[in-house]
């Protein structure tokens, strides 16, 4: 009986590992099948796979969306794998890893947010952190990173904007609208611009950092190809066609832009999410006062 | 027509260069200031190195924002703006 259970356990494990790896393999296959072979070194946006006609404008299914769906499946697989067969008091390797991740995110949330958020906002921040970091790290596999498309990141920052507005509305619509007129009514346009600047700046920061890495890496690779053709082009036969000078420097740039910058930007996006949401919270006392006033009126 | 398109492309490239060049000054000065002060703080209190470093990297990333904006504008000027402007020109002439 025990052996059979063990067997089932292992089968589920292998299925979850497949769930983690297969989406990435599928993404690479898709890229191999659809990318035109003649395309050399060039800076391109996300390729459009499908156009679905819609009333206002066609709905585009792009590479960025497909890749972000694939990375979502990978993250779900990773989370299920790490928490499969989790039990109190048992210290297996992956349970330790899962607990470490949860502890880190909860430490981030409890360190920077009001106590009312502690129970609910951990999963949201963890989801944003994992999605952002792994999306940017997809560039390591040669796939198009979804964060290099501004629409994907703008979607996340719109979510954050909705949460900010929801928290500001906790003391009623009147207080929210009055906030736009503070400190004096002349500040109204500035306050409206400032309100919309938050999500736009969050999206642009993340997108700009990822795309700058892509642009600089591509420029360096293209430049090295030109230099290589000028310096080593005289070599006979196929020797002249091997870009020997392209070995080395792009890898160093990749370590910075793809690994360090990706993780850094994911962390910054998560921290800004936390700070913006917790900055929009009016405070427990104000909410209590608002509820008391409402009860008095009713 | 060719001259007009040439002027559009040239001005877009020029604009992107100027945008990135001037836009990089601010973040450069700002981040340099932040790092200088962080070094000073670590020199004064070496035991606070990890806290100072993480705060500094965080602050640098946020100070970088304006530079990133100018980068986005430069990218738009190079890859997006010429096409739109040339199309507008063609429509205006009626080609």
Short mmCIF file of N, CA and C in Angstrom, two decimals, chain A residues 25 36 46-47 61 83 110 123 143 145 170 174-175 182 200 239-240 250 279:
data_model
loop_
_atom_site.label_atom_id
_atom_site.label_comp_id
_atom_site.label_asym_id
_atom_site.label_seq_id
_atom_site.Cartn_x
_atom_site.Cartn_y
_atom_site.Cartn_z
N UNK A 25 9.47 24.55 -23.67
CA UNK A 25 9.83 23.83 -24.89
C UNK A 25 8.86 24.22 -26.01
N UNK A 36 10.96 33.77 -39.29
CA UNK A 36 11.58 33.65 -40.61
C UNK A 36 13.08 33.49 -40.49
N UNK A 46 7.12 42.42 -30.55
CA UNK A 46 6.50 41.11 -30.51
C UNK A 46 5.83 40.83 -31.85
N UNK A 47 5.99 39.61 -32.37
CA UNK A 47 5.34 39.27 -33.62
C UNK A 47 3.86 38.97 -33.38
N UNK A 61 -3.36 38.73 -30.96
CA UNK A 61 -2.71 37.73 -30.13
C UNK A 61 -1.24 37.76 -30.52
N UNK A 83 4.77 22.59 -3.54
CA UNK A 83 3.87 22.39 -2.40
C UNK A 83 3.22 21.02 -2.43
N UNK A 110 5.03 42.45 5.36
CA UNK A 110 4.87 42.90 6.74
C UNK A 110 5.81 44.04 7.08
N UNK A 123 0.00 36.96 -1.35
CA UNK A 123 -0.10 36.22 -2.62
C UNK A 123 -0.04 37.12 -3.85
N UNK A 143 13.82 33.32 -25.96
CA UNK A 143 12.42 33.64 -26.28
C UNK A 143 12.19 35.13 -26.09
N UNK A 145 10.90 38.06 -24.24
CA UNK A 145 10.40 38.25 -22.89
C UNK A 145 9.12 39.09 -22.88
N UNK A 170 -11.99 53.76 0.44
CA UNK A 170 -12.46 53.16 1.69
C UNK A 170 -13.08 54.17 2.63
N UNK A 174 -16.87 60.85 -1.38
CA UNK A 174 -16.69 62.29 -1.12
C UNK A 174 -15.26 62.61 -0.74
N UNK A 175 -14.73 61.82 0.19
CA UNK A 175 -13.36 62.07 0.64
C UNK A 175 -12.38 61.84 -0.49
N UNK A 182 -7.04 68.91 -2.78
CA UNK A 182 -6.12 69.30 -1.73
C UNK A 182 -4.75 69.60 -2.34
N UNK A 200 1.43 54.67 -15.13
CA UNK A 200 2.21 54.86 -16.36
C UNK A 200 3.70 54.78 -16.05
N UNK A 239 35.84 29.96 -42.51
CA UNK A 239 36.49 30.56 -41.33
C UNK A 239 36.14 32.03 -41.22
N UNK A 240 36.02 32.70 -42.37
CA UNK A 240 35.72 34.11 -42.36
C UNK A 240 34.29 34.41 -41.96
N UNK A 250 28.96 39.82 -25.49
CA UNK A 250 27.51 39.71 -25.33
C UNK A 250 27.11 38.87 -24.12
N UNK A 279 0.42 53.33 0.56
CA UNK A 279 0.33 54.78 0.67
C UNK A 279 -1.06 55.30 0.40
#
